[in-house]
Amino acid sequence: MTAQNPHAGTDARAREARTTLSVYGQLPFVPERAAGCDIITSDGRHILDLYGGHAVAALGYGHPRLVGAVSEQSTRLLFQSNAVALEVRARAAEKLLGVAPDALSRVFFVNSGAEANENALRMACVVTRRSKVLAVTHGFHGRTAAAGAVTWNSSKWYGFPARPFDVDFIPRDDCEAAERMIGRDVAAVIVEPVQGVAGAYDLSAEFLETLRRRTQHDGVLMIADEVQSGIGRCGRFFAMQAHGIVPDIITSAKALGGGIPCAAVLVRDDIAAHFGPGDLGSTFGGGPVAAAAIVAVIESIEREDLLQNVRDREAEIRNRCLRGPVKKIQGMGLLLGLVCDRPAVEVRNALLEHDILTGTSADPEVLRILAPLVLESRHVEHLADALGTLAPATDNTRKTR
Ligand SMILES: Cc1ncc(COP(=O)(O)O)c(C=O)c1O
């Protein structure tokens, strides 16, 4: 920092606390740089990042293909809107559709997970002309009006005077309730195949299959929110592919740009046909730098066989990390929930003392692993060793807490 900045040298945390809305709990370190899976802090600590900035850093940090693509595109053409066609946007659309289920053949680019879900829900209401949406208990879909309306327990922060449509929640994994609740009055069922914020809870194959069968039967659109589970995180490009289920709409964000903000709504041709000029829009959606990032992320996953890497690292975590405070491991790929014998926040803090960053979740007992897809075996060993230093809770320690 230069002398022009009167705050130079003071703690960024204190300055953010003075200048930004205090809506985030913040961790006690300030990242300055990052490389691979390591964050280097302002005071020189190296922290192994198993949280990936809320599941965004799919390729870790400083990945040469991503950094190269973003910097080359920034130099060549930093921005143009959807008022013009762009070679790089066309390539991003082809790449993304190329890794999605065949039936999804059109994409609408936006900027965030919530914006993707907002548009998916609007499309479902328009296409079906119905005004009720079903979601699943414990699901998270974002903070905007429609996405917040289908998020479990959002009344604590929702804030708007009314929901944009009727909403009901199917108890998760309750096939009988799904059979009963899905009917011809429903526009869409929105579901995360692995519920991320809820603690990487993987919904049962039977439940997801029931949703697919019932929605098809009643002309209801099935929206798979793969904002957190998609783009390789679950060992497939999309988690639904692991179940062989093809939804009507998939939403994607987070890892899609590897750190450059971008998101997408993938739909079938017949859904796309309902929308013409002026019906949907987004100024920044599909901008050239975001598009270049999408191409680089997908190409890296393909060329570096990262889907296999995710499955291998998942197997290692399941083999090595069921120890210390960890009672059970749930989730899929590198979207994993370590179910702990004590508050997950205590384990998160203890691991941070070992220079390992993990995340908590809406479930107070579940610690979340959202590691970059480039994670290595030595990183898993580091985690396993650190967990091994934390003694399992005895009945006594549980009682005294
Ligand atoms: C499954 C899921 N959907 C939607 C969102 C919202 O995404 P964004 O924060 O980009 O709006 C999130 C964010 O955590 C998410 O996990």
Tab-separated table of C-alpha atoms and ligand atoms in Angstrom:
chain	number	residue	atom	x	y	z
A	1	MET	CA	0.000	0.000	0.000
A	2	THR	CA	1.164	3.542	-0.615
A	3	ALA	CA	1.112	6.684	1.494
A	4	GLN	CA	-2.079	7.666	-0.374
A	5	ASN	CA	-3.973	5.092	1.654
A	6	PRO	CA	-4.420	6.525	5.154
A	7	HIS	CA	-5.373	3.047	6.448
A	8	ALA	CA	-2.284	1.249	5.140
A	9	GLY	CA	-0.924	-1.276	7.595
A	10	THR	CA	-4.036	-1.466	9.781
A	11	ASP	CA	-5.984	-4.688	10.054
A	12	ALA	CA	-8.339	-5.315	7.105
A	13	ARG	CA	-10.770	-7.003	9.477
A	14	ALA	CA	-11.141	-3.879	11.611
A	15	ARG	CA	-11.486	-1.693	8.514
A	16	GLU	CA	-14.154	-3.946	6.972
A	17	ALA	CA	-15.964	-3.921	10.299
A	18	ARG	CA	-16.091	-0.125	10.087
A	19	THR	CA	-17.079	0.111	6.418
A	20	THR	CA	-19.188	-2.904	5.341
A	21	LEU	CA	-22.453	-4.393	6.625
A	22	SER	CA	-21.770	-6.737	9.519
A	23	VAL	CA	-23.678	-9.629	7.975
A	24	TYR	CA	-20.841	-12.166	7.859
A	25	GLY	CA	-19.049	-13.976	10.655
A	26	GLN	CA	-15.388	-13.730	9.671
A	27	LEU	CA	-12.459	-16.036	10.355
A	28	PRO	CA	-9.456	-14.753	12.319
A	29	PHE	CA	-6.967	-14.401	9.460
A	30	VAL	CA	-6.527	-12.273	6.340
A	31	PRO	CA	-5.517	-14.111	3.151
A	32	GLU	CA	-2.929	-12.261	1.109
A	33	ARG	CA	-2.102	-14.781	-1.632
A	34	ALA	CA	-2.923	-18.356	-2.459
A	35	ALA	CA	-1.400	-21.137	-4.548
A	36	GLY	CA	-2.690	-24.640	-5.188
A	37	CYS	CA	-4.661	-25.558	-2.056
A	38	ASP	CA	-2.714	-23.198	0.218
A	39	ILE	CA	-3.745	-19.790	1.473
A	40	ILE	CA	-0.886	-17.550	2.595
A	41	THR	CA	-2.035	-15.042	5.194
A	42	SER	CA	-0.941	-11.467	5.830
A	43	ASP	CA	1.146	-12.697	8.757
A	44	GLY	CA	2.842	-15.400	6.699
A	45	ARG	CA	0.840	-18.479	7.774
A	46	HIS	CA	0.211	-21.241	5.209
A	47	ILE	CA	-3.292	-22.652	5.625
A	48	LEU	CA	-4.549	-25.746	3.779
A	49	ASP	CA	-7.876	-24.664	2.278
A	50	LEU	CA	-10.451	-27.473	2.422
A	51	TYR	CA	-13.308	-24.974	2.157
A	52	GLY	CA	-12.507	-23.419	-1.227
A	53	GLY	CA	-14.271	-20.092	-0.633
A	54	HIS	CA	-17.722	-21.720	-0.259
A	55	ALA	CA	-17.000	-24.428	-2.905
A	56	VAL	CA	-15.855	-21.946	-5.554
A	57	ALA	CA	-12.129	-22.655	-5.973
A	58	ALA	CA	-12.526	-25.845	-8.025
A	59	LEU	CA	-9.023	-25.592	-9.481
A	60	GLY	CA	-7.466	-24.284	-6.283
A	61	TYR	CA	-5.558	-21.008	-6.616
A	62	GLY	CA	-3.287	-19.720	-9.352
A	63	HIS	CA	-4.162	-22.523	-11.778
A	64	PRO	CA	-2.200	-21.621	-14.927
A	65	ARG	CA	-4.967	-22.457	-17.428
A	66	LEU	CA	-7.581	-20.410	-15.546
A	67	VAL	CA	-5.283	-17.488	-14.772
A	68	GLY	CA	-4.001	-17.501	-18.354
A	69	ALA	CA	-7.501	-17.606	-19.881
A	70	VAL	CA	-8.800	-14.795	-17.665
A	71	SER	CA	-5.805	-12.551	-18.225
A	72	GLU	CA	-5.713	-13.187	-21.984
A	73	GLN	CA	-9.452	-12.475	-22.311
A	74	SER	CA	-9.173	-9.354	-20.113
A	75	THR	CA	-6.521	-7.974	-22.418
A	76	ARG	CA	-8.346	-8.906	-25.629
A	77	LEU	CA	-11.940	-7.881	-24.718
A	78	LEU	CA	-12.891	-7.296	-21.097
A	79	PHE	CA	-16.606	-6.821	-21.633
A	80	GLN	CA	-19.452	-6.759	-24.084
A	81	SER	CA	-23.104	-7.462	-23.255
A	82	ASN	CA	-25.565	-9.936	-24.776
A	83	ALA	CA	-26.467	-7.272	-27.341
A	84	VAL	CA	-23.727	-8.915	-29.415
A	85	ALA	CA	-22.640	-12.512	-29.982
A	86	LEU	CA	-19.178	-13.481	-28.752
A	87	GLU	CA	-16.932	-16.306	-29.859
A	88	VAL	CA	-15.912	-16.996	-26.248
A	89	ARG	CA	-19.539	-17.056	-25.022
A	90	ALA	CA	-20.496	-19.514	-27.758
A	91	ARG	CA	-17.556	-21.703	-26.738
A	92	ALA	CA	-18.546	-21.576	-23.047
A	93	ALA	CA	-22.131	-22.578	-23.894
A	94	GLU	CA	-20.936	-25.488	-26.075
A	95	LYS	CA	-18.488	-26.678	-23.409
A	96	LEU	CA	-21.057	-26.536	-20.608
A	97	LEU	CA	-23.798	-28.250	-22.608
A	98	GLY	CA	-21.212	-30.820	-23.687
A	99	VAL	CA	-20.737	-32.045	-20.101
A	100	ALA	CA	-24.437	-31.843	-19.134
A	101	PRO	CA	-27.078	-34.525	-19.777
A	102	ASP	CA	-27.886	-34.675	-23.533
A	103	ALA	CA	-31.489	-33.549	-23.083
A	104	LEU	CA	-30.358	-30.170	-21.713
A	105	SER	CA	-29.453	-28.331	-24.860
A	106	ARG	CA	-29.803	-24.610	-24.095
A	107	VAL	CA	-28.135	-22.353	-21.555
A	108	PHE	CA	-28.973	-18.944	-20.074
A	109	PHE	CA	-25.994	-17.261	-18.423
A	110	VAL	CA	-26.343	-15.207	-15.242
A	111	ASN	CA	-24.055	-14.226	-12.362
A	112	SER	CA	-24.865	-16.021	-9.117
A	113	GLY	CA	-26.535	-19.105	-7.744
A	114	ALA	CA	-29.528	-17.161	-6.482
A	115	GLU	CA	-29.983	-15.455	-9.858
A	116	ALA	CA	-29.839	-18.828	-11.607
A	117	ASN	CA	-32.516	-20.272	-9.300
A	118	GLU	CA	-34.615	-17.113	-9.578
A	119	ASN	CA	-34.698	-17.532	-13.367
A	120	ALA	CA	-35.268	-21.293	-13.223
A	121	LEU	CA	-38.289	-20.768	-10.969
A	122	ARG	CA	-39.651	-18.012	-13.227
A	123	MET	CA	-39.271	-20.307	-16.235
A	124	ALA	CA	-41.175	-23.069	-14.441
A	125	CYS	CA	-44.057	-20.712	-13.573
A	126	VAL	CA	-44.187	-19.399	-17.151
A	127	VAL	CA	-43.967	-22.808	-18.824
A	128	THR	CA	-46.497	-24.612	-16.605
A	129	ARG	CA	-48.718	-21.586	-15.812
A	130	ARG	CA	-48.976	-22.925	-12.277
A	131	SER	CA	-48.289	-20.967	-9.089
A	132	LYS	CA	-47.059	-23.459	-6.518
A	133	VAL	CA	-43.493	-24.632	-5.983
A	134	LEU	CA	-42.292	-27.519	-3.849
A	135	ALA	CA	-38.861	-27.588	-2.254
A	136	VAL	CA	-37.224	-30.024	0.157
A	137	THR	CA	-36.749	-29.492	3.884
A	138	HIS	CA	-33.216	-28.317	4.834
A	139	GLY	CA	-32.477	-27.113	1.271
A	140	PHE	CA	-30.717	-23.816	0.526
A	141	HIS	CA	-31.241	-21.985	-2.766
A	142	GLY	CA	-30.141	-18.375	-2.229
A	143	ARG	CA	-31.180	-15.047	-0.792
A	144	THR	CA	-33.300	-13.386	-3.489
A	145	ALA	CA	-37.127	-13.282	-3.504
A	146	ALA	CA	-37.910	-16.583	-5.234
A	147	ALA	CA	-34.749	-18.469	-4.209
A	148	GLY	CA	-35.224	-17.383	-0.591
A	149	ALA	CA	-38.875	-18.428	-0.705
A	150	VAL	CA	-37.871	-22.043	-1.464
A	151	THR	CA	-35.055	-22.068	1.108
A	152	TRP	CA	-35.806	-23.995	4.293
A	153	ASN	CA	-36.107	-21.838	7.418
A	154	SER	CA	-35.633	-18.577	5.492
A	155	SER	CA	-38.295	-16.748	7.507
A	156	LYS	CA	-35.523	-15.677	9.940
A	157	TRP	CA	-34.063	-13.373	7.277
A	158	TYR	CA	-36.487	-13.381	4.297
A	159	GLY	CA	-37.687	-9.809	4.823
A	160	PHE	CA	-39.995	-9.421	1.812
A	161	PRO	CA	-43.676	-8.861	2.673
A	162	ALA	CA	-44.846	-11.848	0.575
A	163	ARG	CA	-43.546	-14.881	-1.325
A	164	PRO	CA	-43.855	-14.715	-5.152
A	165	PHE	CA	-45.693	-18.091	-5.289
A	166	ASP	CA	-47.126	-20.699	-2.923
A	167	VAL	CA	-44.405	-22.845	-1.392
A	168	ASP	CA	-44.457	-26.136	0.443
A	169	PHE	CA	-41.598	-28.341	1.639
A	170	ILE	CA	-41.372	-32.098	1.098
A	171	PRO	CA	-39.702	-33.728	4.146
A	172	ARG	CA	-36.341	-34.890	2.841
A	173	ASP	CA	-36.064	-38.554	1.892
A	174	ASP	CA	-39.791	-39.064	2.539
A	175	CYS	CA	-40.936	-40.815	-0.642
A	176	GLU	CA	-44.460	-41.246	0.594
A	177	ALA	CA	-44.799	-37.476	1.208
A	178	ALA	CA	-43.357	-36.772	-2.252
A	179	GLU	CA	-45.946	-39.078	-3.826
A	180	ARG	CA	-48.698	-37.299	-1.911
A	181	MET	CA	-47.565	-33.685	-2.396
A	182	ILE	CA	-46.592	-33.608	-6.079
A	183	GLY	CA	-49.620	-33.006	-8.268
A	184	ARG	CA	-50.982	-31.122	-11.251
A	185	ASP	CA	-51.132	-27.829	-9.327
A	186	VAL	CA	-47.320	-27.738	-8.920
A	187	ALA	CA	-45.048	-25.778	-11.301
A	188	ALA	CA	-41.694	-27.096	-10.074
A	189	VAL	CA	-39.873	-29.151	-7.513
A	190	ILE	CA	-36.475	-27.660	-6.696
A	191	VAL	CA	-33.911	-29.926	-5.053
A	192	GLU	CA	-30.182	-30.081	-4.284
A	193	PRO	CA	-29.117	-33.714	-4.890
A	194	VAL	CA	-26.572	-33.247	-2.101
A	195	GLN	CA	-27.758	-30.586	0.325
A	196	GLY	CA	-24.658	-28.450	0.813
A	197	VAL	CA	-25.461	-25.811	3.408
A	198	ALA	CA	-27.428	-28.469	5.324
A	199	GLY	CA	-24.139	-30.336	5.914
A	200	ALA	CA	-23.471	-32.225	2.658
A	201	TYR	CA	-26.497	-34.429	3.235
A	202	ASP	CA	-26.872	-36.736	0.231
A	203	LEU	CA	-30.516	-37.374	-0.513
A	204	SER	CA	-31.351	-41.040	-1.120
A	205	ALA	CA	-31.442	-42.363	-4.687
A	206	GLU	CA	-34.948	-43.646	-4.001
A	207	PHE	CA	-36.162	-40.172	-2.994
A	208	LEU	CA	-34.617	-38.480	-6.054
A	209	GLU	CA	-36.044	-41.181	-8.331
A	210	THR	CA	-39.475	-40.696	-6.758
A	211	LEU	CA	-39.260	-36.944	-7.404
A	212	ARG	CA	-38.313	-37.570	-11.039
A	213	ARG	CA	-41.041	-40.133	-11.638
A	214	ARG	CA	-43.780	-38.077	-9.986
A	215	THR	CA	-42.792	-34.767	-11.617
A	216	GLN	CA	-42.758	-36.431	-15.041
A	217	HIS	CA	-46.147	-37.961	-14.391
A	218	ASP	CA	-47.763	-34.625	-13.463
A	219	GLY	CA	-46.039	-32.261	-15.908
A	220	VAL	CA	-44.044	-30.634	-13.080
A	221	LEU	CA	-40.558	-29.310	-13.867
A	222	MET	CA	-37.754	-30.799	-11.801
A	223	ILE	CA	-35.076	-28.193	-11.063
A	224	ALA	CA	-31.772	-29.632	-9.844
A	225	ASP	CA	-29.949	-26.924	-7.919
A	226	GLU	CA	-26.353	-27.984	-8.574
A	227	VAL	CA	-24.893	-24.639	-7.543
A	228	GLN	CA	-22.782	-26.343	-4.869
A	229	SER	CA	-22.810	-29.988	-6.010
A	230	GLY	CA	-22.040	-29.409	-9.698
A	231	ILE	CA	-18.963	-28.861	-11.880
A	232	GLY	CA	-17.163	-31.968	-10.738
A	233	ARG	CA	-17.508	-31.551	-7.002
A	234	CYS	CA	-19.378	-34.832	-6.564
A	235	GLY	CA	-17.107	-36.839	-8.875
A	236	ARG	CA	-19.373	-36.290	-11.914
A	237	PHE	CA	-19.905	-33.031	-13.758
A	238	PHE	CA	-23.339	-32.939	-12.124
A	239	ALA	CA	-24.326	-34.979	-9.056
A	240	MET	CA	-27.603	-36.009	-10.706
A	241	GLN	CA	-25.509	-37.910	-13.277
A	242	ALA	CA	-24.356	-40.236	-10.484
A	243	HIS	CA	-28.011	-41.239	-10.086
A	244	GLY	CA	-28.700	-41.420	-13.825
A	245	ILE	CA	-31.439	-38.811	-13.364
A	246	VAL	CA	-32.030	-36.119	-15.987
A	247	PRO	CA	-33.839	-33.113	-14.514
A	248	ASP	CA	-35.707	-30.583	-16.676
A	249	ILE	CA	-33.521	-27.712	-15.490
A	250	ILE	CA	-30.089	-27.598	-13.843
A	251	THR	CA	-28.716	-24.481	-12.180
A	252	SER	CA	-24.964	-24.027	-11.841
A	253	ALA	CA	-22.712	-21.383	-10.231
A	254	LYS	CA	-19.881	-21.324	-7.655
A	255	ALA	CA	-17.177	-23.576	-9.187
A	256	LEU	CA	-18.385	-22.836	-12.722
A	257	GLY	CA	-15.971	-19.929	-13.096
A	258	GLY	CA	-13.395	-21.184	-10.575
A	259	GLY	CA	-13.560	-17.811	-8.793
A	260	ILE	CA	-14.825	-15.501	-11.529
A	261	PRO	CA	-18.496	-14.780	-10.734
A	262	CYS	CA	-20.805	-16.565	-13.151
A	263	ALA	CA	-23.784	-18.878	-13.208
A	264	ALA	CA	-25.989	-20.710	-15.675
A	265	VAL	CA	-29.448	-22.192	-16.152
A	266	LEU	CA	-29.461	-25.287	-18.388
A	267	VAL	CA	-32.781	-26.293	-19.942
A	268	ARG	CA	-34.363	-28.502	-22.580
A	269	ASP	CA	-35.159	-27.098	-26.030
A	270	ASP	CA	-38.912	-27.154	-25.455
A	271	ILE	CA	-38.529	-25.065	-22.275
A	272	ALA	CA	-36.230	-22.613	-24.064
A	273	ALA	CA	-38.851	-22.242	-26.811
A	274	HIS	CA	-41.168	-20.389	-24.409
A	275	PHE	CA	-38.773	-17.447	-24.135
A	276	GLY	CA	-38.093	-14.791	-26.715
A	277	PRO	CA	-36.359	-11.409	-26.807
A	278	GLY	CA	-37.001	-9.364	-23.669
A	279	ASP	CA	-38.422	-12.228	-21.584
A	280	LEU	CA	-35.210	-12.826	-19.610
A	281	GLY	CA	-32.035	-10.835	-19.244
A	282	SER	CA	-28.856	-10.097	-17.306
A	283	THR	CA	-26.304	-7.361	-18.089
A	284	PHE	CA	-23.240	-9.253	-16.949
A	285	GLY	CA	-24.491	-12.784	-17.675
A	286	GLY	CA	-22.183	-14.543	-20.137
A	287	GLY	CA	-19.626	-11.738	-20.150
A	288	PRO	CA	-16.396	-12.606	-21.965
A	289	VAL	CA	-14.128	-12.970	-18.921
A	290	ALA	CA	-16.659	-15.218	-17.190
A	291	ALA	CA	-17.068	-17.214	-20.400
A	292	ALA	CA	-13.299	-17.659	-20.727
A	293	ALA	CA	-13.191	-18.870	-17.119
A	294	ILE	CA	-15.966	-21.404	-17.754
A	295	VAL	CA	-14.066	-22.854	-20.718
A	296	ALA	CA	-10.830	-23.039	-18.701
A	297	VAL	CA	-12.515	-24.720	-15.709
A	298	ILE	CA	-14.255	-27.389	-17.800
A	299	GLU	CA	-11.166	-28.056	-19.936
A	300	SER	CA	-9.006	-28.401	-16.820
A	301	ILE	CA	-11.419	-30.881	-15.236
A	302	GLU	CA	-11.370	-32.921	-18.452
A	303	ARG	CA	-7.647	-32.760	-19.252
A	304	GLU	CA	-6.457	-33.344	-15.679
A	305	ASP	CA	-8.942	-36.160	-15.025
A	306	LEU	CA	-10.208	-34.290	-11.984
A	307	LEU	CA	-13.455	-36.266	-11.724
A	308	GLN	CA	-11.351	-39.361	-11.009
A	309	ASN	CA	-9.178	-37.345	-8.624
A	310	VAL	CA	-12.284	-36.283	-6.691
A	311	ARG	CA	-13.460	-39.896	-6.384
A	312	ASP	CA	-9.991	-41.066	-5.276
A	313	ARG	CA	-9.632	-38.333	-2.654
A	314	GLU	CA	-13.170	-39.034	-1.406
A	315	ALA	CA	-12.230	-42.701	-0.890
A	316	GLU	CA	-9.099	-41.651	1.034
A	317	ILE	CA	-11.043	-39.257	3.249
A	318	ARG	CA	-13.616	-41.943	3.990
A	319	ASN	CA	-10.819	-44.424	4.838
A	320	ARG	CA	-8.576	-42.131	6.867
A	321	CYS	CA	-10.740	-39.478	8.502
A	322	LEU	CA	-13.254	-41.478	10.478
A	323	ARG	CA	-11.288	-40.786	13.645
A	324	GLY	CA	-10.971	-38.385	16.566
A	325	PRO	CA	-14.192	-36.394	16.753
A	326	VAL	CA	-15.615	-37.749	13.459
A	327	LYS	CA	-18.443	-40.297	13.918
A	328	LYS	CA	-19.710	-40.553	10.364
A	329	ILE	CA	-19.028	-39.166	6.885
A	330	GLN	CA	-21.867	-38.166	4.556
A	331	GLY	CA	-22.065	-36.513	1.152
A	332	MET	CA	-20.501	-37.252	-2.207
A	333	GLY	CA	-17.108	-36.561	-3.821
A	334	LEU	CA	-15.515	-33.503	-2.258
A	335	LEU	CA	-18.820	-32.238	-0.896
A	336	LEU	CA	-18.516	-34.096	2.397
A	337	GLY	CA	-20.009	-33.672	5.834
A	338	LEU	CA	-17.982	-34.943	8.784
A	339	VAL	CA	-20.537	-35.672	11.486
A	340	CYS	CA	-18.820	-34.858	14.788
A	341	ASP	CA	-19.291	-35.931	18.401
A	342	ARG	CA	-19.174	-32.262	19.473
A	343	PRO	CA	-20.126	-28.886	17.986
A	344	ALA	CA	-18.544	-28.702	14.527
A	345	VAL	CA	-17.386	-25.165	15.237
A	346	GLU	CA	-15.085	-26.535	17.972
A	347	VAL	CA	-13.542	-28.979	15.495
A	348	ARG	CA	-13.264	-26.257	12.842
A	349	ASN	CA	-11.392	-24.035	15.324
A	350	ALA	CA	-9.119	-26.865	16.461
A	351	LEU	CA	-8.246	-27.748	12.852
A	352	LEU	CA	-7.455	-24.105	12.154
A	353	GLU	CA	-4.823	-24.317	14.874
A	354	HIS	CA	-3.305	-27.085	12.718
A	355	ASP	CA	-3.459	-24.683	9.742
A	356	ILE	CA	-6.398	-26.452	8.086
A	357	LEU	CA	-9.483	-24.527	7.000
A	358	THR	CA	-12.818	-26.381	6.934
A	359	GLY	CA	-16.388	-25.105	7.069
A	360	THR	CA	-19.348	-25.467	9.375
A	361	SER	CA	-22.919	-25.987	8.123
A	362	ALA	CA	-26.529	-25.436	9.161
A	363	ASP	CA	-26.260	-28.680	11.132
A	364	PRO	CA	-24.306	-27.769	14.288
A	365	GLU	CA	-22.657	-31.219	14.371
A	366	VAL	CA	-21.507	-31.304	10.760
A	367	LEU	CA	-18.193	-29.977	9.494
A	368	ARG	CA	-18.072	-29.401	5.744
A	369	ILE	CA	-15.254	-30.262	3.347
A	370	LEU	CA	-15.484	-28.345	0.042
A	371	ALA	CA	-11.889	-28.800	-1.042
A	372	PRO	CA	-10.531	-27.845	-4.455
A	373	LEU	CA	-10.890	-30.692	-6.973
A	374	VAL	CA	-7.078	-30.692	-7.330
A	375	LEU	CA	-6.695	-31.938	-3.724
A	376	GLU	CA	-3.749	-34.323	-3.211
A	377	SER	CA	-3.257	-37.398	-1.001
A	378	ARG	CA	-0.770	-35.506	1.177
A	379	HIS	CA	-3.507	-32.987	1.999
A	380	VAL	CA	-5.826	-35.784	3.110
A	381	GLU	CA	-3.000	-37.160	5.295
A	382	HIS	CA	-2.579	-33.738	6.888
A	383	LEU	CA	-6.303	-33.643	7.708
A	384	ALA	CA	-6.296	-37.223	9.034
A	385	ASP	CA	-3.256	-36.524	11.243
A	386	ALA	CA	-4.836	-33.357	12.648
A	387	LEU	CA	-8.142	-35.139	13.371
A	388	GLY	CA	-6.150	-37.897	15.078
A	389	THR	CA	-4.791	-35.424	17.622
A	390	LEU	CA	-8.344	-34.582	18.773
A	391	ALA	CA	-9.524	-37.204	21.251
A	392	PRO	CA	-13.000	-38.649	20.737
A	393	ALA	CA	-15.504	-37.318	23.262
A	394	THR	CA	-16.093	-39.751	26.119
A	395	ASP	CA	-19.534	-40.042	27.706
A	396	ASN	CA	-18.156	-37.894	30.526
A	397	THR	CA	-16.953	-35.038	28.333
A	398	ARG	CA	-20.283	-35.094	26.472
A	399	LYS	CA	-22.183	-34.720	29.766
A	400	THR	CA	-20.090	-31.823	31.031
A	401	ARG	CA	-20.478	-29.794	27.859
B	1	LIG	C1	-27.222	-25.070	-3.386
B	1	LIG	C2	-27.089	-23.589	-3.440
B	1	LIG	N1	-27.914	-22.883	-4.222
B	1	LIG	C3	-27.842	-21.545	-4.325
B	1	LIG	C4	-26.903	-20.836	-3.604
B	1	LIG	C5	-26.813	-19.342	-3.738
B	1	LIG	O1	-25.715	-19.014	-4.499
B	1	LIG	P1	-25.160	-17.504	-4.526
B	1	LIG	O2	-24.600	-17.228	-3.174
B	1	LIG	O3	-24.142	-17.524	-5.616
B	1	LIG	O4	-26.327	-16.629	-4.855
B	1	LIG	C6	-26.014	-21.528	-2.778
B	1	LIG	C7	-24.996	-20.795	-1.993
B	1	LIG	O5	-24.432	-21.298	-1.055
B	1	LIG	C8	-26.107	-22.935	-2.690
B	1	LIG	O6	-25.285	-23.644	-1.908
